[in-house]
Short mmCIF file of C-alpha atoms in Angstrom, two decimals:
data_model
loop_
_atom_site.label_atom_id
_atom_site.label_comp_id
_atom_site.label_asym_id
_atom_site.label_seq_id
_atom_site.Cartn_x
_atom_site.Cartn_y
_atom_site.Cartn_z
CA MET A 1 0.00 0.00 0.00
CA LYS A 2 1.31 3.42 -0.81
CA PHE A 3 2.38 5.67 2.02
CA LYS A 4 1.28 9.28 2.08
CA PRO A 5 2.58 11.11 5.16
CA PHE A 6 0.80 14.01 6.75
CA ARG A 7 1.23 16.07 9.89
CA LEU A 8 -1.43 16.36 12.55
CA ALA A 9 -1.28 19.82 14.08
CA VAL A 10 -1.82 19.79 17.84
CA GLY A 11 -1.91 23.49 18.67
CA THR A 12 -5.19 24.57 20.24
CA SER A 13 -5.77 27.05 17.42
CA LEU A 14 -5.35 24.37 14.77
CA ILE A 15 -7.32 21.43 16.06
CA SER A 16 -10.83 20.99 17.26
CA LEU A 17 -12.11 17.67 18.45
CA ALA A 18 -15.70 16.62 18.90
CA ILE A 19 -16.13 13.14 20.25
CA ALA A 20 -19.65 11.92 20.80
CA ALA A 21 -20.33 8.34 21.80
CA VAL A 22 -23.54 7.76 19.89
CA ILE A 23 -23.82 4.12 20.98
CA ALA A 24 -24.75 4.09 24.63
CA ALA A 25 -24.66 1.26 27.12
CA PRO A 26 -27.33 -1.34 26.36
CA ARG A 27 -30.76 -0.94 27.93
CA ASN A 28 -32.62 -3.67 26.06
CA ALA A 29 -32.09 -6.71 23.88
CA ASP A 30 -31.88 -4.56 20.72
CA SER A 31 -29.04 -2.36 21.97
CA ASN A 32 -25.51 -2.59 20.63
CA PRO A 33 -23.18 -3.39 23.54
CA LEU A 34 -20.15 -1.98 21.69
CA GLN A 35 -19.21 1.66 22.18
CA VAL A 36 -16.49 3.29 20.10
CA ARG A 37 -14.42 6.40 20.75
CA ILE A 38 -11.99 8.07 18.33
CA SER A 39 -9.43 10.76 19.00
CA PRO A 40 -6.31 12.16 17.30
CA VAL A 41 -2.87 11.03 18.37
CA ALA A 42 -0.19 13.70 18.35
CA GLY A 43 3.19 12.82 16.90
CA LYS A 44 6.56 14.15 17.97
CA VAL A 45 7.69 17.61 16.95
CA GLY A 46 8.69 17.43 13.29
CA ASP A 47 7.04 14.04 12.84
CA LEU A 48 5.10 14.01 9.57
CA GLN A 49 2.85 11.12 10.56
CA GLY A 50 -0.55 11.63 12.13
CA ALA A 51 -2.80 8.99 13.58
CA ILE A 52 -6.23 8.33 15.02
CA GLU A 53 -6.71 6.26 18.16
CA VAL A 54 -9.80 4.06 18.17
CA VAL A 55 -11.06 2.37 21.33
CA VAL A 56 -13.96 -0.11 21.12
CA THR A 57 -15.42 -1.10 24.50
CA ASN A 58 -17.88 -3.85 25.36
CA THR A 59 -20.37 -2.16 27.70
CA GLY A 60 -22.60 -5.22 27.95
CA PHE A 61 -22.76 -8.19 30.28
CA LYS A 62 -21.79 -10.88 27.77
CA ALA A 63 -18.65 -11.38 25.70
CA VAL A 64 -18.82 -10.21 22.08
CA ARG A 65 -17.09 -11.89 19.12
CA VAL A 66 -16.22 -9.57 16.22
CA PRO A 67 -14.42 -10.43 12.95
CA LYS A 68 -11.03 -8.71 12.84
CA TRP A 69 -11.81 -6.94 9.57
CA GLU A 70 -14.81 -5.18 11.13
CA LEU A 71 -12.46 -3.53 13.63
CA PRO A 72 -9.90 -0.84 12.76
CA SER A 73 -6.25 -1.59 12.10
CA ASP A 74 -3.35 0.07 10.31
CA SER A 75 -3.74 -2.46 7.47
CA PRO A 76 -7.39 -1.89 6.50
CA GLU A 77 -9.25 -4.27 4.22
CA LYS A 78 -12.37 -2.14 3.86
CA PRO A 79 -13.32 1.53 4.44
CA LEU A 80 -14.34 1.61 8.10
CA PHE A 81 -14.09 5.40 8.27
CA ARG A 82 -16.07 8.14 6.61
CA VAL A 83 -13.66 11.01 5.97
CA SER A 84 -14.60 14.39 4.56
CA LEU A 85 -12.96 17.76 3.94
CA ASN A 86 -15.07 20.90 3.72
CA GLY A 87 -18.17 18.74 3.49
CA LYS A 88 -16.86 16.69 0.54
CA PRO A 89 -16.11 12.95 0.85
CA VAL A 90 -12.47 11.91 0.76
CA ALA A 91 -11.72 8.89 -1.42
CA TYR A 92 -10.76 5.57 0.15
CA GLU A 93 -7.65 4.21 -1.55
CA GLY A 94 -6.97 1.06 0.50
CA MET A 95 -7.81 -2.58 -0.11
CA LEU A 96 -11.27 -4.01 -0.73
CA VAL A 97 -11.25 -7.75 -0.05
CA LYS A 98 -13.67 -10.50 -1.07
CA ARG A 99 -13.63 -13.16 1.62
CA GLY A 100 -15.58 -16.19 2.72
CA LEU A 101 -17.24 -16.87 6.05
CA PRO A 102 -15.05 -16.12 9.10
CA GLU A 103 -13.35 -18.97 10.93
CA ALA A 104 -12.60 -19.16 14.66
CA ALA A 105 -9.18 -17.56 14.26
CA ASP A 106 -10.73 -14.56 12.49
CA PHE A 107 -12.53 -13.25 15.59
CA VAL A 108 -11.56 -10.81 18.32
CA VAL A 109 -13.32 -11.63 21.61
CA LEU A 110 -14.19 -8.70 23.88
CA PRO A 111 -15.17 -9.75 27.43
CA PRO A 112 -17.64 -7.61 29.41
CA GLY A 113 -15.89 -4.32 30.10
CA GLY A 114 -13.03 -5.23 27.77
CA SER A 115 -11.64 -2.88 25.14
CA TYR A 116 -9.93 -3.14 21.78
CA ARG A 117 -7.49 -0.35 20.87
CA ALA A 118 -5.92 0.49 17.54
CA VAL A 119 -3.91 3.42 16.21
CA VAL A 120 -4.67 4.03 12.55
CA ASP A 121 -2.76 6.25 10.11
CA LEU A 122 -5.62 7.32 7.87
CA SER A 123 -3.25 8.90 5.35
CA GLY A 124 -2.21 5.41 4.27
CA SER A 125 -5.65 4.57 2.90
CA TYR A 126 -7.49 7.88 2.33
CA ALA A 127 -6.69 10.73 -0.06
CA MET A 128 -5.63 13.30 2.56
CA GLU A 129 -3.08 15.28 0.54
CA LYS A 130 -4.82 18.64 0.98
CA SER A 131 -4.44 20.70 4.14
CA GLY A 132 -7.53 21.43 6.16
CA ALA A 133 -9.86 20.37 8.95
CA TYR A 134 -10.93 16.80 8.22
CA GLU A 135 -14.08 15.29 9.71
CA ILE A 136 -13.70 11.62 10.63
CA GLU A 137 -16.34 9.09 11.67
CA MET A 138 -16.10 5.32 12.05
CA ILE A 139 -18.98 3.28 10.56
CA SER A 140 -18.66 -0.52 10.47
CA PRO A 141 -21.53 -2.99 9.86
CA LEU A 142 -21.11 -5.95 12.22
CA GLN A 143 -22.31 -8.75 9.94
CA HIS A 144 -20.85 -11.73 11.80
CA ALA A 145 -20.54 -10.28 15.32
CA SER A 146 -22.29 -12.23 18.06
CA LEU A 147 -22.75 -12.50 21.81
CA SER A 148 -21.34 -15.36 23.89
CA ASP A 149 -24.83 -16.90 24.04
CA GLY A 150 -24.83 -17.24 20.25
CA ARG A 151 -27.14 -14.33 19.43
CA MET A 152 -26.04 -12.29 16.44
CA LEU A 153 -25.83 -8.51 16.78
CA ARG A 154 -28.94 -7.62 14.76
CA ASP A 155 -31.24 -4.62 14.76
CA PHE A 156 -35.05 -4.59 14.58
CA ARG A 157 -34.89 -5.10 10.78
CA ASN A 158 -32.70 -8.19 11.26
CA SER A 159 -29.81 -6.27 9.70
CA PRO A 160 -26.31 -6.28 11.18
CA MET A 161 -25.86 -3.69 13.92
CA VAL A 162 -23.47 -0.88 13.04
CA LEU A 163 -20.43 0.13 15.07
CA ARG A 164 -20.53 3.91 14.84
CA SER A 165 -18.40 6.56 16.53
CA GLY A 166 -18.99 10.22 17.10
CA LYS A 167 -17.25 12.66 14.76
CA ALA A 168 -13.75 13.98 15.26
CA ARG A 169 -12.42 17.09 13.51
CA VAL A 170 -8.68 17.23 13.02
CA TRP A 171 -6.42 19.64 11.21
CA VAL A 172 -4.04 18.03 8.73
CA ASP A 173 -1.00 19.60 7.08
CA GLY A 174 -1.20 17.82 3.76
CA LEU A 175 1.25 17.40 0.90
CA ASP A 176 0.22 20.73 -0.62
CA VAL A 177 1.90 22.34 2.41
CA LEU A 178 4.76 19.87 2.70
CA GLY A 179 5.57 20.20 -0.99
CA ALA A 180 5.97 16.47 -1.52
CA ALA A 181 4.94 14.69 -4.69
CA LYS A 182 2.03 12.30 -4.38
CA SER A 183 3.28 8.75 -4.24
CA GLY A 184 1.70 5.78 -5.93
CA SER A 185 -0.14 5.60 -9.20
CA ASN A 186 -3.77 5.51 -10.21
CA GLY A 187 -2.91 4.25 -13.67
CA LYS A 188 -5.22 2.12 -15.73
CA GLY A 189 -3.39 -1.11 -15.06
CA LYS A 190 -1.75 -1.34 -18.48
CA PRO A 191 1.04 -3.87 -18.81
CA GLY A 192 4.25 -2.75 -17.18
CA SER A 193 7.74 -4.14 -16.82
CA GLY A 194 7.65 -7.86 -16.22
CA ASP A 195 3.95 -8.35 -17.09
CA THR A 196 2.88 -11.15 -19.41
CA VAL A 197 0.06 -10.39 -21.85
CA VAL A 198 -2.03 -13.34 -23.05
CA ASN A 199 -5.15 -12.87 -25.19
CA GLY A 200 -5.28 -9.18 -24.29
CA VAL A 201 -5.07 -9.68 -20.50
CA SER A 202 -1.99 -8.78 -18.42
CA TYR A 203 -0.65 -11.19 -15.81
CA ALA A 204 1.83 -10.49 -13.03
CA ASN A 205 3.49 -13.06 -10.74
CA CYS A 206 1.47 -15.89 -12.35
CA SER A 207 2.59 -19.34 -13.40
CA THR A 208 1.66 -20.77 -16.79
CA THR A 209 -1.06 -22.87 -15.16
CA GLN A 210 -2.43 -19.87 -13.28
CA ILE A 211 -2.50 -17.81 -16.47
CA ALA A 212 -4.54 -20.50 -18.23
CA THR A 213 -6.96 -20.84 -15.30
CA ALA A 214 -7.39 -17.10 -14.80
CA GLY A 215 -7.84 -16.64 -18.56
CA ASP A 216 -10.78 -19.05 -18.50
CA ALA A 217 -12.21 -17.07 -15.57
CA VAL A 218 -11.97 -13.80 -17.52
CA ILE A 219 -13.86 -15.35 -20.44
CA ALA A 220 -16.57 -16.69 -18.10
CA ALA A 221 -16.79 -13.34 -16.30
CA ARG A 222 -17.29 -11.57 -19.63
CA ASN A 223 -20.18 -13.94 -20.38
CA TYR A 224 -21.70 -13.20 -16.96
CA ALA A 225 -21.32 -9.46 -17.47
CA GLU A 226 -22.86 -9.58 -20.94
CA ASN A 227 -25.85 -11.53 -19.64
CA ALA A 228 -26.34 -9.18 -16.68
CA LYS A 229 -26.07 -6.10 -18.89
CA ASN A 230 -28.81 -7.46 -21.17
CA TYR A 231 -31.24 -8.17 -18.32
CA ASN A 232 -34.65 -6.51 -18.75
CA PHE A 233 -34.29 -3.87 -16.04
CA SER A 234 -37.45 -2.17 -17.33
CA SER A 235 -39.50 -5.14 -16.11
CA PRO A 236 -37.54 -6.60 -13.18
CA GLY A 237 -38.45 -10.02 -11.84
CA PRO A 238 -37.31 -12.32 -9.02
CA ARG A 239 -33.68 -12.25 -10.13
CA TYR A 240 -33.59 -8.50 -9.55
CA THR A 241 -35.65 -8.37 -6.35
CA THR A 242 -33.70 -11.23 -4.73
CA TRP A 243 -30.42 -9.33 -4.93
CA PHE A 244 -31.44 -5.66 -5.13
CA GLY A 245 -34.83 -5.52 -3.43
CA THR A 246 -37.82 -3.35 -4.26
CA PRO A 247 -37.36 -1.83 -7.72
CA THR A 248 -37.81 1.84 -8.52
CA THR A 249 -36.92 3.58 -11.76
CA GLN A 250 -33.90 5.19 -10.14
CA ARG A 251 -32.64 1.91 -8.69
CA THR A 252 -33.10 -0.17 -11.83
CA ASN A 253 -31.38 2.52 -13.91
CA LEU A 254 -28.46 2.46 -11.49
CA ALA A 255 -28.22 -1.34 -11.70
CA ARG A 256 -28.37 -1.17 -15.50
CA ASN A 257 -25.57 1.40 -15.56
CA HIS A 258 -23.45 -0.62 -13.15
CA PHE A 259 -23.57 -3.77 -15.27
CA ALA A 260 -22.98 -1.82 -18.48
CA SER A 261 -19.83 -0.40 -16.87
CA ILE A 262 -18.71 -3.81 -15.56
CA ASP A 263 -19.22 -5.32 -19.02
CA ALA A 264 -17.27 -2.52 -20.72
CA ALA A 265 -14.40 -2.85 -18.23
CA LEU A 266 -14.08 -6.63 -18.65
CA ASP A 267 -14.33 -6.40 -22.44
CA GLN A 268 -11.07 -4.44 -22.64
CA SER A 269 -8.46 -6.44 -24.52
CA ASN A 270 -5.32 -4.33 -24.78
CA GLY A 271 -3.77 -5.36 -21.49
CA GLU A 272 -5.81 -2.97 -19.34
CA ILE A 273 -7.09 -5.83 -17.17
CA LYS A 274 -4.32 -7.18 -14.98
CA ILE A 275 -4.52 -10.39 -12.94
CA ASN A 276 -1.90 -10.38 -10.19
CA CYS A 277 -1.25 -13.80 -8.61
CA LYS A 278 1.06 -12.53 -5.87
CA CYS A 279 -1.50 -12.73 -3.04
CA ASN A 280 -1.04 -15.61 -0.60
CA GLN A 281 -3.80 -14.64 1.83
CA ASN A 282 -6.91 -16.68 2.62
CA TYR A 283 -9.09 -14.38 0.50
CA TYR A 284 -10.78 -14.76 -2.85
CA ALA A 285 -9.28 -11.56 -4.18
CA TYR A 286 -8.81 -7.87 -3.56
CA VAL A 287 -8.40 -4.58 -5.42
CA TYR A 288 -7.54 -0.97 -4.75
CA PRO A 289 -10.62 0.95 -5.95
CA THR A 290 -8.63 3.89 -7.32
CA ARG A 291 -6.28 1.62 -9.30
CA PRO A 292 -8.19 0.06 -12.20
CA TYR A 293 -8.03 -2.60 -13.50
CA GLU A 294 -5.59 -4.69 -11.43
CA ILE A 295 -7.15 -7.62 -9.54
CA PHE A 296 -5.10 -9.53 -6.97
CA VAL A 297 -6.33 -13.14 -6.84
CA CYS A 298 -5.66 -15.15 -3.67
CA LYS A 299 -5.81 -18.67 -2.22
CA VAL A 300 -9.57 -19.15 -2.16
CA PHE A 301 -9.89 -17.99 -5.79
CA TRP A 302 -7.95 -21.00 -7.04
CA LYS A 303 -10.17 -23.40 -5.07
CA ALA A 304 -13.43 -21.87 -6.32
CA PRO A 305 -15.42 -23.35 -9.24
CA LEU A 306 -15.13 -21.60 -12.60
CA THR A 307 -18.82 -20.61 -12.55
CA GLY A 308 -21.68 -20.84 -10.06
CA THR A 309 -21.99 -19.38 -6.56
CA ASP A 310 -18.82 -17.67 -5.31
CA SER A 311 -17.01 -18.71 -8.46
CA LYS A 312 -13.83 -17.51 -10.13
CA ALA A 313 -15.87 -15.71 -12.78
CA GLY A 314 -18.17 -14.19 -10.17
CA THR A 315 -15.18 -13.04 -8.13
CA LEU A 316 -13.94 -11.05 -11.13
CA ILE A 317 -17.39 -9.44 -11.45
CA HIS A 318 -17.28 -8.60 -7.72
CA GLU A 319 -13.81 -7.06 -7.89
CA THR A 320 -14.44 -5.14 -11.12
CA SER A 321 -17.51 -3.52 -9.55
CA HIS A 322 -15.27 -2.05 -6.82
CA PHE A 323 -13.30 0.23 -9.11
CA ASP A 324 -14.35 3.86 -8.75
CA VAL A 325 -14.40 4.26 -12.55
CA VAL A 326 -16.79 1.28 -12.86
CA ALA A 327 -19.45 1.08 -10.11
CA GLY A 328 -17.58 2.09 -6.94
CA THR A 329 -19.20 -0.64 -4.83
CA ASP A 330 -18.34 -1.44 -1.22
CA ASP A 331 -18.32 -4.66 0.84
CA ILE A 332 -21.30 -4.04 3.11
CA VAL A 333 -22.15 -7.73 3.60
CA TYR A 334 -20.72 -11.01 2.33
CA GLY A 335 -22.47 -14.20 1.24
CA GLN A 336 -25.80 -15.03 -0.39
CA SER A 337 -27.73 -14.98 2.88
CA GLY A 338 -26.36 -11.57 3.84
CA ALA A 339 -26.99 -10.18 0.37
CA LYS A 340 -30.61 -11.41 0.35
CA ASN A 341 -31.27 -9.84 3.76
CA LEU A 342 -29.69 -6.58 2.61
CA ALA A 343 -31.97 -6.49 -0.45
CA LEU A 344 -35.00 -6.82 1.84
CA SER A 345 -33.89 -4.33 4.50
CA ASN A 346 -31.98 -1.73 2.49
CA PRO A 347 -32.25 -1.87 -1.34
CA ASP A 348 -30.13 1.24 -1.78
CA SER A 349 -27.27 -0.39 0.14
CA ALA A 350 -27.71 -3.57 -1.91
CA LEU A 351 -26.96 -1.52 -5.02
CA ASN A 352 -23.69 -0.50 -3.36
CA ASN A 353 -22.73 -4.05 -2.31
CA ALA A 354 -20.24 -5.98 -4.46
CA ASP A 355 -21.48 -9.46 -3.53
CA SER A 356 -25.01 -8.45 -4.58
CA HIS A 357 -23.68 -7.68 -8.05
CA GLU A 358 -21.76 -10.94 -8.15
CA TYR A 359 -24.78 -13.06 -7.19
CA PHE A 360 -27.01 -11.27 -9.68
CA ALA A 361 -24.47 -12.04 -12.41
CA GLU A 362 -23.90 -15.67 -11.35
CA ASN A 363 -27.69 -16.14 -11.11
CA ASN A 364 -27.36 -19.41 -9.20
CA PRO A 365 -29.94 -20.82 -8.66
CA PHE A 366 -31.39 -19.54 -11.92
CA GLN A 367 -34.11 -16.88 -11.77
CA ASN A 368 -35.85 -14.82 -14.44
#
């Protein structure tokens, strides 16, 4: 991940902090027992790094199990923070990971009264090059979090509870003040030094066998995208409502545009699409949303079927939808069950969820 230093000013005239714990201690069965507090961490004099301290506390009477990726860290795998400058959203530039169901080792357990603390350098994953007063808020859906008695953390709509902080305002001396050049590249993923191009697709760090397998997945993903693009969004049926919920003209137009963009992205054949086989993590795949069209495929990808539910082809649909220049989707929930519940409870969020797009394209089991 690229590193973009910034300085957090700590003078009283340059920083204002508003911390509001909007999740209170539980009073009934529907309350979220987790409370989160965020605050800036001052660096040493002359230190160009700034950081945010996040403390999550279990205020309930039972232990809480939370997947690690739903808690903050300095190696984020999804955008847990909403960052804005002068009222305008700041782009997330970190990883977006497609993963399977969590295993026992993936959970952090918070006992009653226990806390989880992390210090996060937001400049490493958000576009914070400009100087100014940034507003920061943590928002993390707790899809697989549960209490020690087995109850999932669900709200009255049966949706995952949300771990939400108050807002902090911090002054940042960005690169426009420091005079440094922006590091990293948001290039289009065209073949670079060392890349292998086969049938119009670039490959990096891939064996001959991996190139052949991933090439088949690209072809299958293109077929999925073409089929999804040609769906009759003017008269949506069960296939649409299962994954995207109640249709409206605005929603169906957005879905149509998303799949047209996914199809156009995957149809590129001059090396723009890059499959990078370097990842050795227990993920399906991941991308950086501001860096089209490079897709890092990981361990679970190679074990997945070519087509069908959570397939290689579907994974490429999922990851392509993440790119800001395509559909700019997020990972709100994972899995078919989570995606179906999201369509029922929050159709607008379903249209921003990458797995929802994947399952619509895979269409398994088949629906009209």
